[in-house]
Amino acid sequence: MNQATRQAGSSSTGSVPAPAISSQQQGGVAIHPSERWETAFVYAFVSKFTSLRKKVEGFETPMDFELALMFSGRDPIIEAILSVFLVNLRPSIRNPQQKTERLVASVVEEYCKNPTERSIWWDEETRRNKDPLTGTKGFFSLSWDTKLTILRQLVEWQVTHCVHIRETIDTAWGKADKEANAPPPPEDPRSLENLRMIPLGQDSTRKRYWIVDDSPRIYMSSNPWKSLCPFTAISNSLEEFQAVIENLKRTASTFSDRAASQKPSRVRPNKNEQSHLELISKLELEQLPKVEAEVARVAKARKRLEQKTILLAQTDIRATRTRRQTRRPDYVYDFEDPEDNDDNDDYKYVEDMDDFIDDAAVLNSRKRPADTSPPDPTTGLEWRGERRSSRLGNAPPIAFDDDDLPPPAKRAKSSLGGSSVPPDDPPAGPGPSAPPIVDAAPLVGKKKSKFWYYTVEPIPGASTSKRRCRGLL
């Protein structure tokens, strides 16, 4: 399933750009995954602790993850994420792709029934966790916000209970044995600098700007330590990323105007203005080149995926025949509509043959004069007969019965024991009579044979140079 399919099947707000209405304008209720901090939380865990972005086709940016969440049905991106999460929580699972929904329900039920485990579905009155999948048709039948909540809880359980996830975190933060597992260098993907998620900076109004990866996605929030902290995406493309930088620059230009109108001692910007300028420098000088390179890479990946989808569609349409075909091919050359031949399904031999004979008799009777073709005694019509070329002369009549066939010709036997006539004897018929065949005396020292041989004898009335060859061997 490609990105266009997920985008068309998600909802009216399933396009790549984030909606223009923020969660604050809707009374705190998010209408798109880009307005929930859990989206960035789950995507950051997937991109930093797994290699799914390199393995799953079409999974390149946070926008792809949001479209997959909003798709109403099974999506390969969500299935791949759930498979990795399930294996981390239950290492004994084999082939989780074949039973994803059942395994998700089993894992969630197991952790919710644990009395020492307090999840986000903890009920203080009953002192137990509520299973969000109870009474539903499965994970993929839920709404996008419920699916996002379950994914967030699965991430928290992995951070708490998955052995190799905890070892990676302890090694990056220097909590493990430093002699056996030294902290990775900053350029390592599993280093502290790459695993932790902190704001890139803040502007003069103390708004935090968050970046998860090298995609053009930028999140903006207020103070994350407060209970109510709106978390919204403000950039989804390279153009919007550049527009955010330009807006920050226009705001920074007012700092110098304000400083010029004040005393010389106040020319130096304050702390918030200094953070604003540092944010512009990080976005423009450090992050913008990475974003441009990432956008170019994603464009090439999308083009390859689109070409692959077209080739697969053409392969499904094109009918091919291999050498190992077990059925004989049925070549149909009659493309008539079967509905037009409903009246001709019942075949009657006698009636059809009578009609054919009558039609053929009428057709032949029109093209032959009465004096050359005698009438047929049964039908009274004149039968034309077979057409013969005038160059071949009068052909003998065609025999249709065994009684009409002439007796087979008998081959003459010669006086010397021959059983056949030589092949070059002219057939009997009108014309000058051939000279009689004279039996030659047997050769001296040769036995009598049944085969013909040829001798030379003078032709009467001809010169001595003209002789005939005839004889027996």
Coordinates of N, CA, C and O in Angstrom, one line a residue, residues 157-261:
W157 N 6.2 0.4 28.0 CA 6.4 -0.9 28.5 C 7.8 -1.4 28.0 O 8.5 -2.1 28.7
Q158 N 8.1 -1.1 26.8 CA 9.4 -1.5 26.2 C 10.6 -0.9 27.0 O 11.6 -1.5 27.3
V159 N 10.5 0.4 27.2 CA 11.5 1.1 27.9 C 11.7 0.6 29.3 O 12.8 0.5 29.9
T160 N 10.6 0.0 29.9 CA 10.7 -0.5 31.3 C 11.1 -1.9 31.3 O 11.9 -2.3 32.2
H161 N 10.6 -2.8 30.4 CA 10.8 -4.2 30.5 C 11.7 -4.9 29.5 O 12.1 -6.0 29.7
C162 N 11.9 -4.2 28.4 CA 12.7 -4.8 27.3 C 14.2 -4.7 27.7 O 14.7 -3.7 28.0
V163 N 14.9 -5.9 27.7 CA 16.2 -6.0 28.2 C 17.2 -5.2 27.3 O 18.0 -4.3 27.8
H164 N 17.2 -5.4 26.0 CA 18.2 -4.7 25.2 C 17.9 -3.2 25.0 O 18.8 -2.4 24.8
I165 N 16.7 -2.8 25.2 CA 16.4 -1.4 25.2 C 16.9 -0.7 26.4 O 17.5 0.4 26.4
R166 N 16.8 -1.3 27.6 CA 17.3 -0.8 28.8 C 18.8 -0.8 28.8 O 19.5 0.2 29.2
E167 N 19.5 -1.8 28.2 CA 20.9 -1.8 28.1 C 21.4 -0.7 27.2 O 22.4 -0.1 27.5
T168 N 20.7 -0.4 26.1 CA 21.1 0.7 25.2 C 21.0 2.0 25.9 O 21.9 2.9 25.8
I169 N 20.0 2.2 26.7 CA 19.8 3.5 27.4 C 20.9 3.6 28.5 O 21.5 4.7 28.7
D170 N 21.1 2.6 29.2 CA 22.1 2.6 30.3 C 23.5 2.9 29.8 O 24.3 3.6 30.4
T171 N 23.8 2.3 28.6 CA 25.1 2.5 28.0 C 25.3 3.9 27.5 O 26.3 4.5 27.7
A172 N 24.2 4.5 26.9 CA 24.3 5.8 26.4 C 24.4 6.8 27.5 O 25.2 7.8 27.4
W173 N 23.7 6.6 28.6 CA 23.7 7.5 29.7 C 24.9 7.3 30.7 O 25.0 8.0 31.7
G174 N 25.7 6.3 30.4 CA 26.8 6.0 31.3 C 26.5 5.3 32.6 O 27.3 5.3 33.5
K175 N 25.3 4.6 32.7 CA 24.9 3.9 33.9 C 25.4 2.5 33.9 O 25.4 1.9 35.0
A176 N 25.8 1.9 32.8 CA 26.4 0.6 32.7 C 27.8 0.6 33.1 O 28.4 1.6 33.5
D177 N 28.4 -0.6 33.1 CA 29.8 -0.8 33.4 C 30.7 0.0 32.4 O 30.7 -0.4 31.2
K178 N 31.4 1.0 32.8 CA 32.1 1.8 31.9 C 33.3 1.1 31.3 O 33.7 1.4 30.2
E179 N 33.9 0.1 32.0 CA 35.0 -0.7 31.5 C 34.5 -1.6 30.4 O 35.2 -1.7 29.3
A180 N 33.4 -2.3 30.6 CA 32.9 -3.2 29.6 C 32.1 -2.5 28.5 O 32.2 -2.8 27.3
N181 N 31.3 -1.5 28.8 CA 30.5 -0.8 27.9 C 30.7 0.7 28.1 O 30.1 1.4 28.9
A182 N 31.7 1.2 27.3 CA 31.9 2.7 27.4 C 30.9 3.4 26.6 O 30.3 2.9 25.6
P183 N 30.5 4.6 27.0 CA 29.5 5.4 26.3 C 29.9 5.6 24.8 O 31.1 5.9 24.5
P184 N 29.0 5.5 23.8 CA 29.4 5.7 22.4 C 29.8 7.1 22.2 O 29.3 8.0 22.9
P185 N 30.5 7.4 21.1 CA 30.9 8.7 20.8 C 29.7 9.5 20.3 O 28.6 8.9 19.9
P186 N 29.7 10.8 20.2 CA 28.5 11.6 19.8 C 28.0 11.3 18.4 O 26.8 11.4 18.1
E187 N 28.9 10.8 17.5 CA 28.5 10.5 16.1 C 27.8 9.2 16.0 O 27.2 8.8 15.0
D188 N 27.8 8.4 17.1 CA 27.1 7.1 17.0 C 25.6 7.2 17.1 O 25.2 8.1 17.9
P189 N 24.8 6.5 16.4 CA 23.4 6.6 16.5 C 22.8 6.3 17.8 O 21.7 6.7 18.2
R190 N 23.6 5.4 18.6 CA 23.1 5.0 19.9 C 23.7 5.8 21.0 O 23.7 5.4 22.2
S191 N 24.3 7.0 20.7 CA 24.9 7.8 21.7 C 23.8 8.7 22.5 O 22.7 8.8 22.0
L192 N 24.3 9.3 23.5 CA 23.3 10.1 24.3 C 22.8 11.3 23.5 O 21.7 11.7 23.6
E193 N 23.7 11.9 22.7 CA 23.3 13.1 21.9 C 22.3 12.7 20.9 O 21.5 13.6 20.5
N194 N 22.2 11.5 20.4 CA 21.3 11.1 19.3 C 20.0 10.5 19.9 O 19.0 10.5 19.2
L195 N 20.1 9.9 21.1 CA 19.0 9.2 21.6 C 18.0 10.1 22.4 O 16.8 9.9 22.3
R196 N 18.5 11.1 23.1 CA 17.7 11.9 23.8 C 17.0 12.9 22.9 O 17.5 13.3 21.9
M197 N 15.8 13.4 23.4 CA 15.0 14.3 22.6 C 14.8 15.6 23.5 O 14.1 15.5 24.4
I198 N 15.5 16.6 23.1 CA 15.4 17.9 23.8 C 15.0 19.0 22.8 O 15.2 18.8 21.6
P199 N 14.5 20.1 23.2 CA 14.2 21.2 22.3 C 15.4 21.7 21.6 O 16.5 21.8 22.2
L200 N 15.3 22.0 20.3 CA 16.4 22.6 19.6 C 16.7 24.0 20.1 O 17.8 24.5 20.0
G201 N 15.7 24.7 20.5 CA 15.8 26.1 21.1 C 14.5 26.7 21.3 O 13.4 26.0 21.2
Q202 N 14.4 28.0 21.7 CA 13.2 28.7 21.9 C 13.3 30.1 21.4 O 14.4 30.6 21.3
D203 N 12.2 30.6 21.1 CA 12.1 32.0 20.5 C 12.0 33.0 21.7 O 12.0 32.7 22.9
S204 N 11.7 34.2 21.3 CA 11.7 35.3 22.3 C 10.4 35.2 23.1 O 10.4 35.8 24.2
T205 N 9.4 34.5 22.7 CA 8.2 34.3 23.5 C 8.2 33.0 24.3 O 7.2 32.6 24.9
R206 N 9.4 32.4 24.3 CA 9.7 31.2 25.1 C 8.9 30.0 24.6 O 8.5 29.1 25.3
K207 N 8.6 29.9 23.3 CA 8.1 28.8 22.6 C 9.2 27.8 22.3 O 10.2 28.2 21.7
R208 N 9.0 26.5 22.6 CA 10.1 25.5 22.3 C 9.9 25.0 20.9 O 8.7 24.7 20.5
Y209 N 11.0 24.7 20.2 CA 11.0 24.2 18.9 C 11.7 22.8 18.9 O 12.8 22.7 19.4
W210 N 10.9 21.8 18.5 CA 11.4 20.4 18.6 C 11.6 19.8 17.1 O 10.9 20.1 16.2
I211 N 12.7 19.1 17.0 CA 13.0 18.4 15.8 C 13.4 16.9 16.1 O 14.3 16.7 16.9
V212 N 12.7 16.0 15.5 CA 13.0 14.6 15.8 C 14.1 14.0 14.9 O 14.9 13.3 15.4
D213 N 14.0 14.3 13.6 CA 15.0 13.8 12.7 C 15.4 14.9 11.7 O 15.1 16.1 11.9
D214 N 15.9 14.5 10.5 CA 16.3 15.5 9.5 C 15.2 15.8 8.5 O 15.4 16.4 7.5
S215 N 14.0 15.4 8.8 CA 12.8 15.8 8.0 C 12.4 17.2 8.2 O 12.8 17.8 9.2
P216 N 11.7 17.8 7.3 CA 11.3 19.2 7.5 C 10.2 19.4 8.6 O 9.8 20.6 8.8
R217 N 9.9 18.4 9.4 CA 8.9 18.5 10.4 C 9.5 19.3 11.6 O 10.5 18.9 12.1
I218 N 8.8 20.3 12.1 CA 9.1 21.1 13.3 C 7.9 21.1 14.2 O 6.8 21.4 13.7
Y219 N 8.1 20.8 15.4 CA 7.0 20.9 16.4 C 7.3 22.1 17.3 O 8.5 22.4 17.6
M220 N 6.2 22.7 17.8 CA 6.3 23.8 18.7 C 5.4 23.6 19.9 O 4.3 23.1 19.7
S221 N 5.9 23.9 21.1 CA 5.2 23.7 22.3 C 5.5 24.8 23.3 O 6.4 25.6 23.1
S222 N 4.7 24.8 24.3 CA 5.0 25.8 25.4 C 5.9 25.0 26.4 O 6.6 24.1 26.0
N223 N 5.9 25.4 27.7 CA 6.7 24.8 28.7 C 6.3 23.3 28.9 O 5.2 23.1 29.3
P224 N 7.2 22.3 28.6 CA 6.7 20.9 28.7 C 6.6 20.5 30.1 O 6.0 19.4 30.4
W225 N 7.0 21.3 31.1 CA 6.9 20.9 32.5 C 5.5 21.3 33.1 O 5.3 21.0 34.3
K226 N 4.7 21.9 32.3 CA 3.4 22.3 32.8 C 2.4 21.2 32.4 O 2.6 20.4 31.5
S227 N 1.3 21.2 33.2 CA 0.3 20.1 32.9 C -0.4 20.3 31.6 O -0.7 19.3 30.9
L228 N -0.6 21.5 31.2 CA -1.3 21.8 29.9 C -0.2 22.4 29.0 O 0.2 23.5 29.1
C229 N 0.2 21.6 28.0 CA 1.3 22.0 27.1 C 0.9 21.6 25.7 O 1.1 20.5 25.2
P230 N 0.3 22.5 24.9 CA 0.0 22.2 23.5 C 1.2 21.9 22.7 O 2.3 22.5 22.8
F231 N 1.1 20.9 21.9 CA 2.2 20.4 21.1 C 1.7 20.2 19.6 O 0.9 19.3 19.3
T232 N 2.2 21.1 18.8 CA 1.6 21.2 17.4 C 2.7 21.3 16.4 O 3.8 21.9 16.6
A233 N 2.5 20.6 15.2 CA 3.4 20.7 14.1 C 3.2 22.0 13.3 O 2.1 22.4 13.0
I234 N 4.3 22.7 13.1 CA 4.2 24.0 12.3 C 4.9 23.9 11.0 O 4.9 24.9 10.2
S235 N 5.6 22.8 10.7 CA 6.3 22.7 9.4 C 6.2 21.3 8.9 O 6.5 20.3 9.7
N236 N 5.9 21.1 7.6 CA 5.8 19.7 7.1 C 6.5 19.6 5.8 O 6.6 18.5 5.3
S237 N 7.0 20.7 5.2 CA 7.7 20.6 3.9 C 8.9 21.6 4.0 O 9.1 22.3 4.9
L238 N 9.7 21.5 2.9 CA 10.9 22.4 2.9 C 10.5 23.8 2.8 O 11.2 24.7 3.4
E239 N 9.5 24.1 2.1 CA 9.0 25.5 1.9 C 8.5 26.0 3.3 O 8.8 27.2 3.6
E240 N 7.8 25.2 4.0 CA 7.3 25.7 5.3 C 8.5 25.8 6.3 O 8.4 26.7 7.2
F241 N 9.5 24.9 6.2 CA 10.7 25.0 7.0 C 11.4 26.4 6.8 O 11.7 27.1 7.8
Q242 N 11.5 26.7 5.6 CA 12.1 28.0 5.2 C 11.3 29.2 5.7 O 11.8 30.3 6.1
A243 N 9.9 29.0 5.6 CA 9.0 30.1 6.0 C 9.2 30.3 7.5 O 9.1 31.5 8.0
V244 N 9.4 29.3 8.3 CA 9.5 29.4 9.8 C 10.8 30.2 10.1 O 10.8 31.1 10.9
I245 N 11.9 30.0 9.3 CA 13.1 30.7 9.5 C 12.9 32.2 9.2 O 13.4 33.1 9.9
E246 N 12.2 32.5 8.1 CA 11.9 33.9 7.7 C 11.1 34.6 8.8 O 11.3 35.8 9.1
N247 N 10.1 33.9 9.3 CA 9.3 34.5 10.4 C 10.1 34.9 11.6 O 10.0 35.9 12.2
L248 N 11.0 33.9 12.0 CA 11.9 34.2 13.1 C 12.8 35.4 12.8 O 13.1 36.2 13.7
K249 N 13.3 35.5 11.6 CA 14.2 36.6 11.2 C 13.4 38.0 11.3 O 14.0 39.0 11.7
R250 N 12.2 38.0 10.8 CA 11.4 39.2 10.9 C 11.2 39.6 12.4 O 11.2 40.8 12.7
T251 N 10.9 38.6 13.2 CA 10.8 39.0 14.6 C 12.1 39.5 15.2 O 12.1 40.4 16.1
A252 N 13.2 38.9 14.8 CA 14.5 39.4 15.3 C 14.8 40.8 14.9 O 15.6 41.5 15.5
S253 N 14.3 41.2 13.7 CA 14.6 42.5 13.2 C 14.0 43.6 14.2 O 14.5 44.8 14.2
T254 N 13.0 43.3 14.9 CA 12.4 44.2 15.8 C 13.3 44.4 17.0 O 13.1 45.5 17.7
F255 N 14.2 43.5 17.3 CA 15.1 43.7 18.5 C 16.0 44.9 18.3 O 16.1 45.7 19.2
S256 N 16.6 45.0 17.1 CA 17.5 46.2 16.9 C 16.7 47.5 16.9 O 17.2 48.5 17.3
D257 N 15.5 47.5 16.3 CA 14.7 48.7 16.4 C 14.4 49.1 17.8 O 14.4 50.3 18.1
R258 N 14.0 48.2 18.6 CA 13.7 48.5 20.0 C 15.0 48.9 20.7 O 14.9 49.8 21.6
A259 N 16.1 48.3 20.4 CA 17.4 48.7 21.1 C 17.8 50.1 20.7 O 18.4 50.8 21.5
A260 N 17.5 50.5 19.4 CA 17.9 51.8 19.0 C 17.2 52.9 19.7 O 17.6 54.0 19.8
S261 N 15.9 52.6 20.0 CA 15.1 53.6 20.7 C 15.4 53.7 22.2 O 14.9 54.6 22.8

